[in-house]
Amino acid sequence: MAGAGTLAGKLAFVTGAGSGIGRATCRILAREGASVIAADKNLNGAKDTVSTIPRTTNQDHVPLELDVGEASSIKSALKATLEHFSKPPSIIVNSAGITRDNFLLKLSHTDFDDVININLKGTFMVIQTFSNAIIDHGIEGASIINIASTSGKYGNVGQVNYSASKAGVEGLTKTAAKEFGKFGIRVNCVLPGMIATPMTDAVPDKVKDKVVKLISLGRFGKPEEVGEVIAFLASDRSSYVHGATVDVTGGV
Ligand code: NAD
């Protein structure tokens, strides 16, 4: 039925929406009735995501070019959102992320900086920019969902930059939750293990075989299995979940 679902009438802003977990999340949020702004540095990927989302008469899904590493790009994304929808989104999903793997002793400073800049500072800048708009517009019941990682929680060989960025995302989430409660903005993060996406396609088979042995369910997760948890955290069904990290790891 048009507009039915736990997110009916809501507007969602998803970064990294052109691939993997972000794309799956857009589809699930839309299935639950939200209108979705699919934002990604790769505009074609974002367009492909939007083109595959079924649309009801009450929904409007929009692809948007966004570089979360650039404050000006995030401001432009907010401006475009306000022009198109006349309100800021009440659901923000920070799924944009990159890896630049190497052993600590060999990692270039550029690769360290780039990963921190996109995964951690990008998440911070999106939250800061959009939350100010949410508060200014008096939007109620907003929910922000960030993406951490098992690498941030346990560490991972070859990912000193990535694991530091994701541990940072968890700390940022908890602090944002402490500051935003009074505005009625909930902030949580999901902590995926190994999820089959283009990001993990790059992992050598030898490493994948080792990792899968550590997963109790004996398989990698699907992006939709993360998206379903994100949709729960976005909805009022999780109205008392705030400052939490939800593991989606298949039991690591
Ligand atoms: P993915 O590579 O499939 O998708 C990432 C998307 O982010 C891409 O569409 C890419 O274009 C976009 N992106 C990259 N840099 C950007 C920027 N500067 N601005 C805007 N968009 C940008 O990866 P994924 O597996 O879907 O990962 C999504 C999130 O989940 C990431 O934050 C990742 O770190 C996290 N994560 C993934 C896994 C996994 O196993 N796949 C595990 C834990 C956490």
PDB file of C-alpha atoms and ligand atoms in Angstrom:
ATOM      1  CA  MET A   1       0.000   0.000   0.000  1.00  0.00           C
ATOM      2  CA  ALA A   2       1.311   3.462  -0.877  1.00  0.00           C
ATOM      3  CA  GLY A   3       3.151   5.146   1.994  1.00  0.00           C
ATOM      4  CA  ALA A   4       2.592   2.314   4.497  1.00  0.00           C
ATOM      5  CA  GLY A   5       5.511   1.192   6.651  1.00  0.00           C
ATOM      6  CA  THR A   6       7.420   2.126   9.767  1.00  0.00           C
ATOM      7  CA  LEU A   7       9.009   5.156   8.049  1.00  0.00           C
ATOM      8  CA  ALA A   8       6.005   6.485   6.151  1.00  0.00           C
ATOM      9  CA  GLY A   9       6.272  10.215   5.473  1.00  0.00           C
ATOM     10  CA  LYS A  10       9.906  10.474   6.636  1.00  0.00           C
ATOM     11  CA  LEU A  11      12.789  11.885   4.623  1.00  0.00           C
ATOM     12  CA  ALA A  12      16.128  10.035   4.743  1.00  0.00           C
ATOM     13  CA  PHE A  13      19.590  11.221   3.717  1.00  0.00           C
ATOM     14  CA  VAL A  14      22.014   8.359   3.003  1.00  0.00           C
ATOM     15  CA  THR A  15      25.711   8.880   2.193  1.00  0.00           C
ATOM     16  CA  GLY A  16      27.630   6.218   0.311  1.00  0.00           C
ATOM     17  CA  ALA A  17      24.285   5.415  -1.295  1.00  0.00           C
ATOM     18  CA  GLY A  18      25.772   4.406  -4.628  1.00  0.00           C
ATOM     19  CA  SER A  19      26.984   0.989  -3.511  1.00  0.00           C
ATOM     20  CA  GLY A  20      26.941  -1.802  -0.958  1.00  0.00           C
ATOM     21  CA  ILE A  21      25.411  -1.122   2.456  1.00  0.00           C
ATOM     22  CA  GLY A  22      24.293   2.418   1.548  1.00  0.00           C
ATOM     23  CA  ARG A  23      22.431   1.204  -1.544  1.00  0.00           C
ATOM     24  CA  ALA A  24      20.738  -1.671   0.308  1.00  0.00           C
ATOM     25  CA  THR A  25      19.782   0.748   3.087  1.00  0.00           C
ATOM     26  CA  CYS A  26      18.155   3.163   0.610  1.00  0.00           C
ATOM     27  CA  ARG A  27      16.001   0.328  -0.750  1.00  0.00           C
ATOM     28  CA  ILE A  28      14.928  -0.818   2.709  1.00  0.00           C
ATOM     29  CA  LEU A  29      14.173   2.695   4.004  1.00  0.00           C
ATOM     30  CA  ALA A  30      12.084   3.284   0.867  1.00  0.00           C
ATOM     31  CA  ARG A  31      10.294  -0.053   1.331  1.00  0.00           C
ATOM     32  CA  GLU A  32       9.367   1.201   4.817  1.00  0.00           C
ATOM     33  CA  GLY A  33       7.813   4.327   3.300  1.00  0.00           C
ATOM     34  CA  ALA A  34      10.591   6.940   3.491  1.00  0.00           C
ATOM     35  CA  SER A  35      11.605   9.242   0.674  1.00  0.00           C
ATOM     36  CA  VAL A  36      15.329   8.845   0.117  1.00  0.00           C
ATOM     37  CA  ILE A  37      18.126  11.217  -0.877  1.00  0.00           C
ATOM     38  CA  ALA A  38      20.830   8.909  -2.208  1.00  0.00           C
ATOM     39  CA  ALA A  39      24.097  10.855  -1.856  1.00  0.00           C
ATOM     40  CA  ASP A  40      27.434   9.635  -3.127  1.00  0.00           C
ATOM     41  CA  LYS A  41      30.692  10.893  -4.607  1.00  0.00           C
ATOM     42  CA  ASN A  42      29.874   8.548  -7.470  1.00  0.00           C
ATOM     43  CA  LEU A  43      26.750  10.220  -8.863  1.00  0.00           C
ATOM     44  CA  ASN A  44      26.141   7.443 -11.379  1.00  0.00           C
ATOM     45  CA  GLY A  45      26.089   4.906  -8.558  1.00  0.00           C
ATOM     46  CA  ALA A  46      23.561   7.061  -6.680  1.00  0.00           C
ATOM     47  CA  LYS A  47      21.433   7.339  -9.829  1.00  0.00           C
ATOM     48  CA  ASP A  48      21.527   3.559 -10.289  1.00  0.00           C
ATOM     49  CA  THR A  49      20.385   3.116  -6.691  1.00  0.00           C
ATOM     50  CA  VAL A  50      17.450   5.466  -7.163  1.00  0.00           C
ATOM     51  CA  SER A  51      16.484   3.893 -10.479  1.00  0.00           C
ATOM     52  CA  THR A  52      15.969   0.519  -8.781  1.00  0.00           C
ATOM     53  CA  ILE A  53      13.799   1.759  -5.896  1.00  0.00           C
ATOM     54  CA  PRO A  54      10.080   1.212  -6.413  1.00  0.00           C
ATOM     55  CA  ARG A  55       8.250   4.492  -5.847  1.00  0.00           C
ATOM     56  CA  THR A  56       4.781   5.072  -4.505  1.00  0.00           C
ATOM     57  CA  THR A  57       2.798   8.271  -5.077  1.00  0.00           C
ATOM     58  CA  ASN A  58       3.808   9.563  -1.626  1.00  0.00           C
ATOM     59  CA  GLN A  59       7.535   9.105  -2.176  1.00  0.00           C
ATOM     60  CA  ASP A  60      10.216  11.086  -3.967  1.00  0.00           C
ATOM     61  CA  HIS A  61      13.724   9.625  -4.259  1.00  0.00           C
ATOM     62  CA  VAL A  62      16.591  11.841  -5.388  1.00  0.00           C
ATOM     63  CA  PRO A  63      20.226  11.067  -6.315  1.00  0.00           C
ATOM     64  CA  LEU A  64      22.776  13.654  -5.206  1.00  0.00           C
ATOM     65  CA  GLU A  65      26.507  14.157  -5.765  1.00  0.00           C
ATOM     66  CA  LEU A  66      28.314  14.519  -2.441  1.00  0.00           C
ATOM     67  CA  ASP A  67      31.902  14.391  -1.220  1.00  0.00           C
ATOM     68  CA  VAL A  68      31.819  13.945   2.553  1.00  0.00           C
ATOM     69  CA  GLY A  69      35.468  14.996   2.669  1.00  0.00           C
ATOM     70  CA  GLU A  70      34.545  18.543   1.614  1.00  0.00           C
ATOM     71  CA  ALA A  71      32.584  20.819   3.948  1.00  0.00           C
ATOM     72  CA  SER A  72      31.389  22.900   0.975  1.00  0.00           C
ATOM     73  CA  SER A  73      29.966  19.801  -0.725  1.00  0.00           C
ATOM     74  CA  ILE A  74      28.017  18.864   2.424  1.00  0.00           C
ATOM     75  CA  LYS A  75      26.623  22.404   2.652  1.00  0.00           C
ATOM     76  CA  SER A  76      25.573  22.233  -1.011  1.00  0.00           C
ATOM     77  CA  ALA A  77      23.849  18.892  -0.345  1.00  0.00           C
ATOM     78  CA  LEU A  78      21.863  20.432   2.502  1.00  0.00           C
ATOM     79  CA  LYS A  79      20.954  23.421   0.322  1.00  0.00           C
ATOM     80  CA  ALA A  80      19.780  21.126  -2.500  1.00  0.00           C
ATOM     81  CA  THR A  81      17.757  19.091   0.011  1.00  0.00           C
ATOM     82  CA  LEU A  82      16.037  22.181   1.429  1.00  0.00           C
ATOM     83  CA  GLU A  83      15.298  23.498  -2.065  1.00  0.00           C
ATOM     84  CA  HIS A  84      13.771  20.217  -3.172  1.00  0.00           C
ATOM     85  CA  PHE A  85      11.930  19.073  -0.050  1.00  0.00           C
ATOM     86  CA  SER A  86      11.532  22.365   1.908  1.00  0.00           C
ATOM     87  CA  LYS A  87      12.722  20.575   5.064  1.00  0.00           C
ATOM     88  CA  PRO A  88      15.833  18.764   6.275  1.00  0.00           C
ATOM     89  CA  PRO A  89      15.789  14.965   6.536  1.00  0.00           C
ATOM     90  CA  SER A  90      14.906  13.384   9.880  1.00  0.00           C
ATOM     91  CA  ILE A  91      16.949  10.262   9.107  1.00  0.00           C
ATOM     92  CA  ILE A  92      20.689  10.513   8.412  1.00  0.00           C
ATOM     93  CA  VAL A  93      22.723   7.427   7.514  1.00  0.00           C
ATOM     94  CA  ASN A  94      26.501   7.888   7.251  1.00  0.00           C
ATOM     95  CA  SER A  95      27.592   4.990   5.065  1.00  0.00           C
ATOM     96  CA  ALA A  96      30.252   6.673   2.887  1.00  0.00           C
ATOM     97  CA  GLY A  97      33.590   5.029   3.598  1.00  0.00           C
ATOM     98  CA  ILE A  98      36.909   4.031   2.083  1.00  0.00           C
ATOM     99  CA  THR A  99      39.834   1.733   2.803  1.00  0.00           C
ATOM    100  CA  ARG A 100      43.515   2.324   1.985  1.00  0.00           C
ATOM    101  CA  ASP A 101      45.066  -0.791   3.514  1.00  0.00           C
ATOM    102  CA  ASN A 102      48.734  -1.295   4.306  1.00  0.00           C
ATOM    103  CA  PHE A 103      50.896  -2.439   7.199  1.00  0.00           C
ATOM    104  CA  LEU A 104      51.520   0.267   9.796  1.00  0.00           C
ATOM    105  CA  LEU A 105      55.256   0.386   9.056  1.00  0.00           C
ATOM    106  CA  LYS A 106      54.570   1.092   5.376  1.00  0.00           C
ATOM    107  CA  LEU A 107      51.404   3.163   5.415  1.00  0.00           C
ATOM    108  CA  SER A 108      51.762   6.565   3.749  1.00  0.00           C
ATOM    109  CA  HIS A 109      50.638   9.611   5.684  1.00  0.00           C
ATOM    110  CA  THR A 110      48.340  10.497   2.800  1.00  0.00           C
ATOM    111  CA  ASP A 111      46.549   7.154   3.052  1.00  0.00           C
ATOM    112  CA  PHE A 112      46.221   7.622   6.802  1.00  0.00           C
ATOM    113  CA  ASP A 113      44.822  11.141   6.412  1.00  0.00           C
ATOM    114  CA  ASP A 114      42.429  10.235   3.572  1.00  0.00           C
ATOM    115  CA  VAL A 115      40.754   7.432   5.520  1.00  0.00           C
ATOM    116  CA  ILE A 116      40.393   9.541   8.673  1.00  0.00           C
ATOM    117  CA  ASN A 117      39.115  12.447   6.598  1.00  0.00           C
ATOM    118  CA  ILE A 118      36.374  10.495   4.799  1.00  0.00           C
ATOM    119  CA  ASN A 119      35.318   7.930   7.417  1.00  0.00           C
ATOM    120  CA  LEU A 120      35.600   9.993  10.598  1.00  0.00           C
ATOM    121  CA  LYS A 121      35.714  13.711   9.774  1.00  0.00           C
ATOM    122  CA  GLY A 122      33.175  13.209   6.974  1.00  0.00           C
ATOM    123  CA  THR A 123      30.760  11.581   9.416  1.00  0.00           C
ATOM    124  CA  PHE A 124      31.310  14.449  11.875  1.00  0.00           C
ATOM    125  CA  MET A 125      30.768  17.143   9.226  1.00  0.00           C
ATOM    126  CA  VAL A 126      27.564  15.565   7.876  1.00  0.00           C
ATOM    127  CA  ILE A 127      26.186  15.250  11.412  1.00  0.00           C
ATOM    128  CA  GLN A 128      27.126  18.831  12.322  1.00  0.00           C
ATOM    129  CA  THR A 129      25.693  20.391   9.156  1.00  0.00           C
ATOM    130  CA  PHE A 130      22.450  18.419   9.040  1.00  0.00           C
ATOM    131  CA  SER A 131      21.784  18.466  12.795  1.00  0.00           C
ATOM    132  CA  ASN A 132      21.965  22.248  12.868  1.00  0.00           C
ATOM    133  CA  ALA A 133      19.291  22.283  10.145  1.00  0.00           C
ATOM    134  CA  ILE A 134      17.176  19.673  11.974  1.00  0.00           C
ATOM    135  CA  ILE A 135      17.257  21.806  15.137  1.00  0.00           C
ATOM    136  CA  ASP A 136      16.624  25.091  13.260  1.00  0.00           C
ATOM    137  CA  HIS A 137      13.574  23.580  11.522  1.00  0.00           C
ATOM    138  CA  GLY A 138      12.205  22.051  14.734  1.00  0.00           C
ATOM    139  CA  ILE A 139      12.160  18.554  13.211  1.00  0.00           C
ATOM    140  CA  GLU A 140      11.037  15.978  15.791  1.00  0.00           C
ATOM    141  CA  GLY A 141      12.037  12.345  16.202  1.00  0.00           C
ATOM    142  CA  ALA A 142      15.232  12.535  14.162  1.00  0.00           C
ATOM    143  CA  SER A 143      17.597   9.565  14.032  1.00  0.00           C
ATOM    144  CA  ILE A 144      21.238   9.417  12.947  1.00  0.00           C
ATOM    145  CA  ILE A 145      22.918   6.119  12.166  1.00  0.00           C
ATOM    146  CA  ASN A 146      26.677   5.801  11.683  1.00  0.00           C
ATOM    147  CA  ILE A 147      28.692   2.809  10.497  1.00  0.00           C
ATOM    148  CA  ALA A 148      31.523   1.527  12.679  1.00  0.00           C
ATOM    149  CA  SER A 149      33.341  -1.788  12.123  1.00  0.00           C
ATOM    150  CA  THR A 150      34.752  -4.849  13.845  1.00  0.00           C
ATOM    151  CA  SER A 151      38.151  -3.478  12.730  1.00  0.00           C
ATOM    152  CA  GLY A 152      37.593  -0.497  15.029  1.00  0.00           C
ATOM    153  CA  LYS A 153      36.537  -2.699  17.935  1.00  0.00           C
ATOM    154  CA  TYR A 154      39.174  -5.436  17.703  1.00  0.00           C
ATOM    155  CA  GLY A 155      41.823  -4.014  15.309  1.00  0.00           C
ATOM    156  CA  ASN A 156      42.784  -5.656  12.036  1.00  0.00           C
ATOM    157  CA  VAL A 157      46.172  -6.282  10.455  1.00  0.00           C
ATOM    158  CA  GLY A 158      46.788  -3.852   7.581  1.00  0.00           C
ATOM    159  CA  GLN A 159      44.040  -1.459   8.649  1.00  0.00           C
ATOM    160  CA  VAL A 160      45.563   0.876  11.217  1.00  0.00           C
ATOM    161  CA  ASN A 161      44.012   3.913   9.494  1.00  0.00           C
ATOM    162  CA  TYR A 162      40.625   2.286   8.933  1.00  0.00           C
ATOM    163  CA  SER A 163      40.364   0.773  12.425  1.00  0.00           C
ATOM    164  CA  ALA A 164      41.308   4.122  14.018  1.00  0.00           C
ATOM    165  CA  SER A 165      38.656   5.887  11.912  1.00  0.00           C
ATOM    166  CA  LYS A 166      35.959   3.387  12.899  1.00  0.00           C
ATOM    167  CA  ALA A 167      36.859   3.400  16.606  1.00  0.00           C
ATOM    168  CA  GLY A 168      36.537   7.172  16.244  1.00  0.00           C
ATOM    169  CA  VAL A 169      33.070   6.803  14.748  1.00  0.00           C
ATOM    170  CA  GLU A 170      31.969   4.857  17.833  1.00  0.00           C
ATOM    171  CA  GLY A 171      33.327   7.539  20.196  1.00  0.00           C
ATOM    172  CA  LEU A 172      31.784  10.293  18.094  1.00  0.00           C
ATOM    173  CA  THR A 173      28.422   8.486  18.173  1.00  0.00           C
ATOM    174  CA  LYS A 174      28.424   8.209  21.959  1.00  0.00           C
ATOM    175  CA  THR A 175      29.342  11.860  22.459  1.00  0.00           C
ATOM    176  CA  ALA A 176      26.812  13.075  19.873  1.00  0.00           C
ATOM    177  CA  ALA A 177      24.164  11.015  21.687  1.00  0.00           C
ATOM    178  CA  LYS A 178      25.031  12.713  24.993  1.00  0.00           C
ATOM    179  CA  GLU A 179      24.796  16.181  23.386  1.00  0.00           C
ATOM    180  CA  PHE A 180      21.715  15.585  21.211  1.00  0.00           C
ATOM    181  CA  GLY A 181      19.274  13.941  23.627  1.00  0.00           C
ATOM    182  CA  LYS A 182      17.868  17.322  24.588  1.00  0.00           C
ATOM    183  CA  PHE A 183      17.056  17.991  20.922  1.00  0.00           C
ATOM    184  CA  GLY A 184      15.261  14.649  20.550  1.00  0.00           C
ATOM    185  CA  ILE A 185      17.845  13.508  18.003  1.00  0.00           C
ATOM    186  CA  ARG A 186      18.853   9.888  18.557  1.00  0.00           C
ATOM    187  CA  VAL A 187      22.340   8.821  17.468  1.00  0.00           C
ATOM    188  CA  ASN A 188      23.440   5.210  17.144  1.00  0.00           C
ATOM    189  CA  CYS A 189      25.863   3.140  15.148  1.00  0.00           C
ATOM    190  CA  VAL A 190      25.854  -0.284  13.589  1.00  0.00           C
ATOM    191  CA  LEU A 191      29.014  -2.330  13.709  1.00  0.00           C
ATOM    192  CA  PRO A 192      29.158  -4.688  10.730  1.00  0.00           C
ATOM    193  CA  GLY A 193      31.562  -7.603  10.475  1.00  0.00           C
ATOM    194  CA  MET A 194      32.416  -8.923   6.995  1.00  0.00           C
ATOM    195  CA  ILE A 195      29.669  -7.893   4.580  1.00  0.00           C
ATOM    196  CA  ALA A 196      29.787  -8.878   0.899  1.00  0.00           C
ATOM    197  CA  THR A 197      30.088  -5.536  -0.945  1.00  0.00           C
ATOM    198  CA  PRO A 198      32.507  -4.008  -3.481  1.00  0.00           C
ATOM    199  CA  MET A 199      34.600  -2.885  -0.472  1.00  0.00           C
ATOM    200  CA  THR A 200      35.257  -6.471   0.638  1.00  0.00           C
ATOM    201  CA  ASP A 201      35.469  -7.817  -2.929  1.00  0.00           C
ATOM    202  CA  ALA A 202      38.968  -6.324  -2.880  1.00  0.00           C
ATOM    203  CA  VAL A 203      40.043  -8.598   0.010  1.00  0.00           C
ATOM    204  CA  PRO A 204      42.222 -11.507  -1.238  1.00  0.00           C
ATOM    205  CA  ASP A 205      40.486 -14.946  -1.204  1.00  0.00           C
ATOM    206  CA  LYS A 206      43.200 -16.298   1.119  1.00  0.00           C
ATOM    207  CA  VAL A 207      42.258 -13.706   3.750  1.00  0.00           C
ATOM    208  CA  LYS A 208      38.505 -14.211   3.209  1.00  0.00           C
ATOM    209  CA  ASP A 209      38.892 -17.975   3.815  1.00  0.00           C
ATOM    210  CA  LYS A 210      40.628 -17.260   7.133  1.00  0.00           C
ATOM    211  CA  VAL A 211      38.057 -14.670   8.216  1.00  0.00           C
ATOM    212  CA  VAL A 212      35.008 -16.807   7.450  1.00  0.00           C
ATOM    213  CA  LYS A 213      36.304 -19.433   9.912  1.00  0.00           C
ATOM    214  CA  LEU A 214      35.998 -16.849  12.694  1.00  0.00           C
ATOM    215  CA  ILE A 215      32.321 -16.172  11.951  1.00  0.00           C
ATOM    216  CA  SER A 216      29.934 -18.329  13.957  1.00  0.00           C
ATOM    217  CA  LEU A 217      27.261 -18.310  11.233  1.00  0.00           C
ATOM    218  CA  GLY A 218      29.951 -19.450   8.775  1.00  0.00           C
ATOM    219  CA  ARG A 219      29.317 -16.860   6.070  1.00  0.00           C
ATOM    220  CA  PHE A 220      29.713 -13.195   5.211  1.00  0.00           C
ATOM    221  CA  GLY A 221      26.706 -10.936   5.777  1.00  0.00           C
ATOM    222  CA  LYS A 222      24.595  -9.388   3.048  1.00  0.00           C
ATOM    223  CA  PRO A 223      24.272  -5.576   2.815  1.00  0.00           C
ATOM    224  CA  GLU A 224      20.518  -5.978   3.351  1.00  0.00           C
ATOM    225  CA  GLU A 225      21.184  -7.598   6.740  1.00  0.00           C
ATOM    226  CA  VAL A 226      22.860  -4.368   7.851  1.00  0.00           C
ATOM    227  CA  GLY A 227      20.196  -2.222   6.157  1.00  0.00           C
ATOM    228  CA  GLU A 228      17.407  -3.922   8.132  1.00  0.00           C
ATOM    229  CA  VAL A 229      19.095  -2.973  11.428  1.00  0.00           C
ATOM    230  CA  ILE A 230      19.626   0.573  10.188  1.00  0.00           C
ATOM    231  CA  ALA A 231      15.915   0.794   9.274  1.00  0.00           C
ATOM    232  CA  PHE A 232      15.020  -0.351  12.794  1.00  0.00           C
ATOM    233  CA  LEU A 233      17.293   2.295  14.333  1.00  0.00           C
ATOM    234  CA  ALA A 234      15.800   4.910  11.986  1.00  0.00           C
ATOM    235  CA  SER A 235      12.250   4.082  13.058  1.00  0.00           C
ATOM    236  CA  ASP A 236      10.291   4.940  16.182  1.00  0.00           C
ATOM    237  CA  ARG A 237      10.335   1.217  17.047  1.00  0.00           C
ATOM    238  CA  SER A 238      13.794   1.938  18.520  1.00  0.00           C
ATOM    239  CA  SER A 239      12.661   5.107  20.316  1.00  0.00           C
ATOM    240  CA  TYR A 240      14.676   4.365  23.499  1.00  0.00           C
ATOM    241  CA  VAL A 241      17.842   3.148  21.742  1.00  0.00           C
ATOM    242  CA  HIS A 242      20.318   6.039  21.910  1.00  0.00           C
ATOM    243  CA  GLY A 243      24.126   6.092  21.962  1.00  0.00           C
ATOM    244  CA  ALA A 244      24.206   2.364  21.203  1.00  0.00           C
ATOM    245  CA  THR A 245      26.447   0.269  19.018  1.00  0.00           C
ATOM    246  CA  VAL A 246      24.631  -2.670  17.426  1.00  0.00           C
ATOM    247  CA  ASP A 247      26.880  -5.502  16.222  1.00  0.00           C
ATOM    248  CA  VAL A 248      25.853  -7.092  12.910  1.00  0.00           C
ATOM    249  CA  THR A 249      28.625  -9.640  12.596  1.00  0.00           C
ATOM    250  CA  GLY A 250      27.158 -13.126  12.329  1.00  0.00           C
ATOM    251  CA  GLY A 251      28.834 -13.794  15.689  1.00  0.00           C
ATOM    252  CA  VAL A 252      32.550 -12.983  15.527  1.00  0.00           C
TER     253      VAL A 252
HETATM  254  P1  NAD B   1      31.211   0.296  -0.772  1.00  0.00           P
HETATM  255  O1  NAD B   1      32.610   0.562  -1.255  1.00  0.00           O
HETATM  256  O2  NAD B   1      30.391  -0.712  -1.486  1.00  0.00           O
HETATM  257  O3  NAD B   1      30.383   1.668  -0.714  1.00  0.00           O
HETATM  258  C1  NAD B   1      30.949   2.838  -0.208  1.00  0.00           C
HETATM  259  C2  NAD B   1      30.346   4.011  -0.957  1.00  0.00           C
HETATM  260  O4  NAD B   1      30.871   5.220  -0.396  1.00  0.00           O
HETATM  261  C3  NAD B   1      30.692   4.047  -2.468  1.00  0.00           C
HETATM  262  O5  NAD B   1      29.516   4.196  -3.235  1.00  0.00           O
HETATM  263  C4  NAD B   1      31.600   5.245  -2.603  1.00  0.00           C
HETATM  264  O6  NAD B   1      31.481   5.918  -3.869  1.00  0.00           O
HETATM  265  C5  NAD B   1      31.117   6.115  -1.460  1.00  0.00           C
HETATM  266  N1  NAD B   1      32.120   7.100  -1.084  1.00  0.00           N
HETATM  267  C6  NAD B   1      33.447   6.928  -0.933  1.00  0.00           C
HETATM  268  N2  NAD B   1      34.036   8.086  -0.626  1.00  0.00           N
HETATM  269  C7  NAD B   1      33.053   9.014  -0.571  1.00  0.00           C
HETATM  270  C8  NAD B   1      33.037  10.406  -0.300  1.00  0.00           C
HETATM  271  N3  NAD B   1      34.170  11.095  -0.066  1.00  0.00           N
HETATM  272  N4  NAD B   1      31.851  11.062  -0.304  1.00  0.00           N
HETATM  273  C9  NAD B   1      30.701  10.393  -0.567  1.00  0.00           C
HETATM  274  N5  NAD B   1      30.664   9.078  -0.862  1.00  0.00           N
HETATM  275  C10 NAD B   1      31.830   8.395  -0.855  1.00  0.00           C
HETATM  276  O7  NAD B   1      31.404  -0.091   0.762  1.00  0.00           O
HETATM  277  P2  NAD B   1      30.361  -0.731   1.813  1.00  0.00           P
HETATM  278  O8  NAD B   1      30.888  -2.074   2.139  1.00  0.00           O
HETATM  279  O9  NAD B   1      28.967  -0.550   1.384  1.00  0.00           O
HETATM  280  O10 NAD B   1      30.665   0.205   3.059  1.00  0.00           O
HETATM  281  C11 NAD B   1      29.712   1.103   3.587  1.00  0.00           C
HETATM  282  C12 NAD B   1      30.138   1.508   4.978  1.00  0.00           C
HETATM  283  O11 NAD B   1      30.165   0.364   5.801  1.00  0.00           O
HETATM  284  C13 NAD B   1      31.548   2.101   5.023  1.00  0.00           C
HETATM  285  O12 NAD B   1      31.594   3.122   5.984  1.00  0.00           O
HETATM  286  C14 NAD B   1      32.389   0.932   5.483  1.00  0.00           C
HETATM  287  O13 NAD B   1      33.556   1.350   6.118  1.00  0.00           O
HETATM  288  C15 NAD B   1      31.420   0.252   6.433  1.00  0.00           C
HETATM  289  N6  NAD B   1      31.700  -1.155   6.702  1.00  0.00           N
HETATM  290  C16 NAD B   1      31.706  -2.074   5.705  1.00  0.00           C
HETATM  291  C17 NAD B   1      31.974  -3.400   6.011  1.00  0.00           C
HETATM  292  C18 NAD B   1      31.995  -4.488   4.978  1.00  0.00           C
HETATM  293  O14 NAD B   1      32.382  -5.609   5.315  1.00  0.00           O
HETATM  294  N7  NAD B   1      31.593  -4.232   3.745  1.00  0.00           N
HETATM  295  C19 NAD B   1      32.242  -3.766   7.346  1.00  0.00           C
HETATM  296  C20 NAD B   1      32.221  -2.794   8.328  1.00  0.00           C
HETATM  297  C21 NAD B   1      31.936  -1.490   8.009  1.00  0.00           C
END
